[in-house]
Short mmCIF file of N, CA and C in Angstrom, two decimals:
data_model
loop_
_atom_site.label_atom_id
_atom_site.label_comp_id
_atom_site.label_asym_id
_atom_site.label_seq_id
_atom_site.Cartn_x
_atom_site.Cartn_y
_atom_site.Cartn_z
N UNK F 1 62.25 19.34 19.20
CA UNK F 1 62.69 19.22 20.70
C UNK F 1 64.10 20.12 20.80
N UNK F 2 63.94 21.42 21.93
CA UNK F 2 64.63 22.11 22.59
C UNK F 2 65.79 21.07 23.10
N UNK F 3 67.21 21.93 23.03
CA UNK F 3 68.15 21.50 23.73
C UNK F 3 68.71 22.17 24.70
N UNK F 4 70.07 21.63 25.17
CA UNK F 4 70.52 22.75 25.58
C UNK F 4 69.97 22.19 27.44
N UNK F 5 70.35 23.04 28.51
CA UNK F 5 70.33 22.92 29.74
C UNK F 5 70.21 23.89 30.63
N UNK F 6 68.71 24.73 31.29
CA UNK F 6 68.91 25.38 32.05
C UNK F 6 67.70 24.86 33.26
N UNK F 7 68.49 25.37 34.56
CA UNK F 7 67.83 25.21 36.18
C UNK F 7 66.43 25.35 35.96
N UNK F 8 66.26 26.85 35.79
CA UNK F 8 64.95 27.47 35.59
C UNK F 8 63.83 27.18 34.86
N UNK F 9 64.12 26.27 34.10
CA UNK F 9 63.13 26.02 32.66
C UNK F 9 63.04 24.47 32.61
N UNK F 10 61.87 24.30 32.64
CA UNK F 10 61.63 22.39 32.48
C UNK F 10 62.24 22.28 30.67
N UNK F 11 62.19 21.06 30.60
CA UNK F 11 62.50 20.11 29.69
C UNK F 11 61.41 20.19 28.80
N UNK F 12 60.69 20.83 27.29
CA UNK F 12 59.50 20.37 26.64
C UNK F 12 59.72 20.14 25.34
N UNK F 13 59.15 19.69 24.83
CA UNK F 13 59.26 19.27 23.58
C UNK F 13 57.75 19.37 22.50
N UNK F 14 57.80 19.23 21.44
CA UNK F 14 56.77 19.21 20.59
C UNK F 14 57.13 18.52 19.18
N UNK F 15 55.68 17.69 19.06
CA UNK F 15 55.98 17.13 17.77
C UNK F 15 54.63 17.72 16.59
N UNK F 16 55.14 18.10 15.50
CA UNK F 16 53.99 18.76 14.80
C UNK F 16 54.26 18.10 13.38
N UNK F 17 53.04 18.01 12.94
CA UNK F 17 52.78 17.24 11.20
C UNK F 17 52.22 18.42 10.53
N UNK F 18 52.48 18.17 9.31
CA UNK F 18 52.04 19.09 8.41
C UNK F 18 51.91 18.48 7.16
N UNK F 19 51.07 18.55 6.45
CA UNK F 19 50.47 18.21 4.78
C UNK F 19 49.48 19.00 4.14
N UNK F 20 50.19 19.32 3.06
CA UNK F 20 49.47 20.32 1.69
C UNK F 20 48.77 19.75 0.97
N UNK F 21 47.92 19.86 0.75
CA UNK F 21 46.57 19.18 -0.11
C UNK F 21 46.04 20.31 -0.88
N UNK F 22 45.26 19.49 -1.87
CA UNK F 22 44.39 20.45 -2.87
C UNK F 22 43.12 20.30 -2.78
N UNK F 23 42.42 20.86 -2.30
CA UNK F 23 41.01 21.28 -2.43
C UNK F 23 40.13 21.48 -3.89
N UNK F 24 39.46 20.75 -4.08
CA UNK F 24 38.86 21.14 -5.55
C UNK F 24 38.96 20.16 -6.58
N UNK F 25 38.65 20.19 -7.82
CA UNK F 25 38.27 21.53 -8.24
C UNK F 25 36.86 21.76 -8.29
N UNK F 26 36.51 22.93 -8.41
CA UNK F 26 35.11 23.37 -7.69
C UNK F 26 34.57 23.70 -9.15
N UNK F 27 33.05 24.37 -8.87
CA UNK F 27 32.55 24.61 -10.17
C UNK F 27 33.13 25.60 -11.25
N UNK F 28 33.80 26.44 -10.83
CA UNK F 28 34.31 27.23 -11.61
C UNK F 28 36.10 26.74 -12.45
N UNK F 29 36.03 25.37 -12.09
CA UNK F 29 37.42 24.68 -12.48
C UNK F 29 38.71 25.03 -11.65
N UNK F 30 38.64 25.98 -10.67
CA UNK F 30 39.65 26.41 -9.79
C UNK F 30 40.19 25.27 -8.51
N UNK F 31 41.35 25.08 -8.11
CA UNK F 31 41.58 23.99 -6.85
C UNK F 31 42.26 24.85 -6.45
N UNK F 32 42.76 24.81 -4.67
CA UNK F 32 43.11 25.75 -3.78
C UNK F 32 43.75 24.89 -2.57
N UNK F 33 45.47 25.13 -2.69
CA UNK F 33 45.90 24.39 -1.88
C UNK F 33 45.48 24.84 -0.29
N UNK F 34 45.80 23.70 0.50
CA UNK F 34 45.53 24.01 1.84
C UNK F 34 46.79 23.13 2.32
N UNK F 35 47.21 23.81 3.49
CA UNK F 35 48.32 23.25 4.24
C UNK F 35 47.59 23.15 5.81
N UNK F 36 47.57 21.69 6.28
CA UNK F 36 46.99 21.67 7.55
C UNK F 36 48.03 21.00 8.58
N UNK F 37 48.06 21.87 9.56
CA UNK F 37 49.00 21.32 10.50
C UNK F 37 48.73 20.99 12.21
N UNK F 38 48.75 20.16 12.51
CA UNK F 38 48.40 19.76 13.75
C UNK F 38 49.54 19.25 14.85
N UNK F 39 49.48 19.87 16.00
CA UNK F 39 50.60 19.14 16.76
C UNK F 39 50.35 18.99 18.49
N UNK F 40 51.36 18.41 19.12
CA UNK F 40 51.36 18.15 20.24
C UNK F 40 52.13 18.37 21.04
N UNK F 41 51.85 19.16 22.26
CA UNK F 41 53.56 18.92 23.25
C UNK F 41 53.04 19.26 24.66
N UNK F 42 54.40 19.55 25.30
CA UNK F 42 54.03 19.68 26.30
C UNK F 42 54.31 21.27 26.73
N UNK F 43 53.80 21.74 28.24
CA UNK F 43 54.06 23.29 28.22
C UNK F 43 53.27 24.17 26.95
N UNK F 44 51.82 23.28 26.46
CA UNK F 44 51.57 23.96 25.00
C UNK F 44 50.31 25.11 26.16
N UNK F 45 49.55 24.60 26.78
CA UNK F 45 48.19 25.39 27.43
C UNK F 45 48.93 26.53 28.68
N UNK F 46 48.76 27.02 28.32
CA UNK F 46 49.25 28.74 29.59
C UNK F 46 50.59 28.38 30.00
N UNK F 47 51.48 27.82 28.70
CA UNK F 47 52.89 27.70 28.82
C UNK F 47 53.18 26.58 29.79
N UNK F 48 52.23 25.91 30.56
CA UNK F 48 52.02 24.65 31.71
C UNK F 48 51.74 23.64 30.98
N UNK F 49 50.46 23.31 30.79
CA UNK F 49 49.93 22.21 30.37
C UNK F 49 50.41 21.46 29.23
N UNK F 50 50.54 20.33 29.16
CA UNK F 50 50.78 19.67 27.80
C UNK F 50 49.04 19.86 27.19
N UNK F 51 49.21 19.85 25.31
CA UNK F 51 48.01 19.97 24.62
C UNK F 51 48.10 20.45 23.44
N UNK F 52 47.33 20.00 22.58
CA UNK F 52 46.85 20.15 21.13
C UNK F 52 47.03 21.54 20.51
N UNK F 53 47.25 21.65 19.07
CA UNK F 53 47.52 23.01 18.60
C UNK F 53 47.66 22.43 17.50
N UNK F 54 46.64 23.20 16.20
CA UNK F 54 46.52 23.16 14.82
C UNK F 54 46.20 24.35 14.41
N UNK F 55 46.53 24.37 12.95
CA UNK F 55 45.93 25.24 12.13
C UNK F 55 45.89 24.99 10.55
N UNK F 56 45.07 25.54 9.88
CA UNK F 56 45.05 25.80 8.35
C UNK F 56 45.30 26.79 7.93
N UNK F 57 45.90 27.05 6.75
CA UNK F 57 45.92 28.01 5.35
C UNK F 57 45.69 27.54 4.28
N UNK F 58 44.54 28.53 3.71
CA UNK F 58 44.56 28.39 2.18
C UNK F 58 44.90 29.24 1.32
N UNK F 59 45.34 28.85 0.35
CA UNK F 59 45.82 29.76 -0.99
C UNK F 59 44.61 30.42 -1.53
N UNK F 60 44.01 31.66 -1.79
CA UNK F 60 42.61 31.82 -2.16
C UNK F 60 43.17 32.25 -3.58
N UNK F 61 44.25 32.88 -4.04
CA UNK F 61 45.17 33.15 -4.87
C UNK F 61 45.98 32.60 -5.24
N UNK F 62 46.93 32.94 -6.13
CA UNK F 62 48.63 32.75 -6.53
C UNK F 62 49.34 33.62 -5.25
N UNK F 63 48.56 35.11 -4.77
CA UNK F 63 48.77 35.81 -4.04
C UNK F 63 48.66 36.32 -2.76
N UNK F 64 47.25 35.68 -2.68
CA UNK F 64 46.81 35.43 -1.65
C UNK F 64 46.15 34.41 -0.76
N UNK F 65 46.46 34.54 0.56
CA UNK F 65 46.38 33.31 1.20
C UNK F 65 45.64 33.89 2.87
N UNK F 66 44.65 32.91 3.38
CA UNK F 66 44.08 32.96 4.84
C UNK F 66 44.37 31.74 5.67
N UNK F 67 44.52 32.10 7.13
CA UNK F 67 45.05 30.95 7.70
C UNK F 67 43.90 31.75 8.97
N UNK F 68 43.39 30.14 9.75
CA UNK F 68 43.25 29.95 11.20
C UNK F 68 43.73 29.23 11.82
N UNK F 69 44.28 29.42 13.13
CA UNK F 69 44.65 28.25 14.21
C UNK F 69 44.73 28.57 15.13
N UNK F 70 44.88 27.16 16.38
CA UNK F 70 44.39 27.42 17.96
C UNK F 70 45.64 27.31 18.25
N UNK F 71 46.79 27.40 19.34
CA UNK F 71 48.08 27.37 19.40
C UNK F 71 47.67 26.44 21.26
N UNK F 72 46.75 26.14 21.63
CA UNK F 72 46.20 26.07 22.73
C UNK F 72 45.56 26.77 23.92
N UNK F 73 45.47 27.76 23.72
CA UNK F 73 45.26 28.83 24.60
C UNK F 73 44.24 29.62 23.43
N UNK F 74 44.70 30.55 22.87
CA UNK F 74 43.95 31.45 21.86
C UNK F 74 43.92 31.14 20.14
N UNK F 75 42.87 31.48 19.86
CA UNK F 75 42.62 31.73 18.57
C UNK F 75 43.54 32.75 17.53
N UNK F 76 43.86 32.34 16.70
CA UNK F 76 45.00 33.51 15.77
C UNK F 76 43.87 33.41 14.07
N UNK F 77 43.62 34.50 13.64
CA UNK F 77 43.32 34.66 12.30
C UNK F 77 44.24 35.54 11.28
N UNK F 78 44.46 35.03 10.32
CA UNK F 78 45.37 36.15 9.52
C UNK F 78 45.54 35.87 8.02
N UNK F 79 46.00 36.62 7.46
CA UNK F 79 45.97 36.43 5.71
C UNK F 79 47.72 36.99 5.05
N UNK F 80 48.10 36.38 4.11
CA UNK F 80 49.31 36.89 3.89
C UNK F 80 49.54 37.12 2.56
N UNK F 81 50.46 38.40 1.91
CA UNK F 81 49.84 39.07 0.66
C UNK F 81 51.71 38.79 0.15
N UNK F 82 51.53 37.94 -1.44
CA UNK F 82 52.72 38.24 -1.79
C UNK F 82 52.75 38.88 -2.85
N UNK F 83 53.52 40.08 -3.25
CA UNK F 83 53.76 40.71 -3.96
C UNK F 83 54.60 40.64 -5.08
N UNK F 84 54.55 41.24 -6.40
CA UNK F 84 55.60 41.55 -7.55
C UNK F 84 56.02 42.89 -7.60
N UNK F 85 56.20 43.54 -6.32
CA UNK F 85 56.83 44.73 -6.38
C UNK F 85 58.46 44.76 -6.11
N UNK F 86 59.46 45.44 -6.49
CA UNK F 86 61.14 45.45 -6.52
C UNK F 86 61.57 44.47 -5.55
N UNK F 87 61.94 43.51 -5.02
CA UNK F 87 62.57 42.66 -4.03
C UNK F 87 61.30 41.76 -3.46
N UNK F 88 60.46 41.75 -4.34
CA UNK F 88 59.20 40.54 -3.93
C UNK F 88 58.90 40.46 -2.72
N UNK F 89 58.56 41.71 -1.93
CA UNK F 89 58.32 41.53 -0.57
C UNK F 89 56.68 41.01 -0.14
N UNK F 90 56.59 40.59 0.91
CA UNK F 90 55.41 39.39 1.52
C UNK F 90 54.79 40.49 2.66
N UNK F 91 53.69 40.39 2.79
CA UNK F 91 52.80 40.88 3.58
C UNK F 91 52.48 40.27 4.39
N UNK F 92 52.18 39.89 5.78
CA UNK F 92 51.34 39.36 6.55
C UNK F 92 50.60 40.41 7.74
N UNK F 93 49.26 40.00 8.44
CA UNK F 93 48.48 39.81 9.27
C UNK F 93 48.37 39.24 10.29
N UNK F 94 48.56 39.11 11.38
CA UNK F 94 47.79 38.29 12.22
C UNK F 94 47.13 38.84 13.37
N UNK F 95 46.04 38.57 13.44
CA UNK F 95 44.98 38.67 14.73
C UNK F 95 44.91 37.75 15.67
N UNK F 96 45.62 38.02 16.81
CA UNK F 96 45.44 37.10 18.07
C UNK F 96 44.68 36.72 18.78
N UNK F 97 43.69 36.48 19.48
CA UNK F 97 42.92 36.45 20.56
C UNK F 97 41.75 36.90 19.52
N UNK F 98 41.06 37.12 18.58
CA UNK F 98 40.29 38.18 18.02
C UNK F 98 38.84 37.96 18.91
N UNK F 99 38.67 37.20 19.87
CA UNK F 99 36.92 37.51 20.61
C UNK F 99 37.65 38.22 22.33
N UNK F 100 39.12 38.21 22.10
CA UNK F 100 39.49 38.54 23.43
C UNK F 100 39.15 37.99 24.61
N UNK F 101 38.97 36.66 24.30
CA UNK F 101 38.69 35.79 25.75
C UNK F 101 39.79 35.74 26.77
N UNK F 102 41.01 36.08 26.05
CA UNK F 102 41.88 35.74 26.91
C UNK F 102 42.27 37.37 27.59
N UNK F 103 41.70 38.19 26.96
CA UNK F 103 42.28 39.54 27.28
C UNK F 103 43.36 39.71 27.06
N UNK F 104 43.85 39.20 25.45
CA UNK F 104 45.02 39.67 25.07
C UNK F 104 45.29 39.62 23.65
N UNK F 105 43.59 40.64 22.90
CA UNK F 105 43.90 40.71 21.53
C UNK F 105 45.11 41.48 21.22
N UNK F 106 45.45 41.28 19.74
CA UNK F 106 46.83 42.06 19.34
C UNK F 106 47.03 41.56 17.95
N UNK F 107 47.30 42.76 16.88
CA UNK F 107 47.34 42.09 15.89
C UNK F 107 49.40 42.47 15.66
N UNK F 108 49.74 41.65 15.04
CA UNK F 108 50.98 41.21 14.56
C UNK F 108 51.51 41.62 12.67
N UNK F 109 51.71 42.60 12.19
CA UNK F 109 52.35 42.94 11.12
C UNK F 109 53.69 42.65 10.67
N UNK F 110 54.15 41.91 9.45
CA UNK F 110 55.09 41.19 9.21
C UNK F 110 55.58 41.72 7.73
N UNK F 111 56.65 42.22 7.51
CA UNK F 111 57.07 42.46 6.19
C UNK F 111 58.38 41.13 5.71
N UNK F 112 58.03 40.83 4.92
CA UNK F 112 59.29 39.83 4.39
C UNK F 112 60.01 39.67 3.16
N UNK F 113 61.04 39.66 2.85
CA UNK F 113 61.76 40.03 1.63
C UNK F 113 62.89 38.41 1.54
N UNK F 114 62.39 38.26 0.17
CA UNK F 114 63.53 37.19 -0.15
C UNK F 114 64.31 37.42 -1.43
N UNK F 115 65.48 37.09 -0.76
CA UNK F 115 66.63 37.03 -1.59
C UNK F 115 67.25 35.94 -2.34
N UNK F 116 67.27 35.78 -3.54
CA UNK F 116 68.17 34.93 -4.37
C UNK F 116 69.44 35.43 -4.72
N UNK F 117 69.67 33.95 -5.57
CA UNK F 117 70.74 34.48 -6.07
C UNK F 117 72.32 34.71 -5.04
N UNK F 118 72.22 34.27 -3.87
CA UNK F 118 73.36 35.12 -2.77
C UNK F 118 74.27 33.82 -3.29
N UNK F 119 74.51 32.58 -2.99
CA UNK F 119 75.63 31.79 -3.26
C UNK F 119 75.65 31.19 -4.83
#
């Protein structure tokens, strides 16, 4: 829950739970990690109404994952790619409002780096 005080902004709160499970094994002998997230909060829908939100992410390979989520207003689809390049960069892309229901379709691209051995 957020903390602090702002006269122009209402106090908000969210409760979120995440669980990782494995699907499988399938006929090919593979099992896939699945991350399930669900939550409820104030000011979720249109940043005004209380509501629920949730998502699912599936690791298809050791380096590729896909996801689907809903934040109370919009659907979000995405994928993540982990590489073995120097610096171990990760790349992800998210398509929000893919059917343009909210007239807010957009793509977010992210590049991430993990630094180890800093401490």
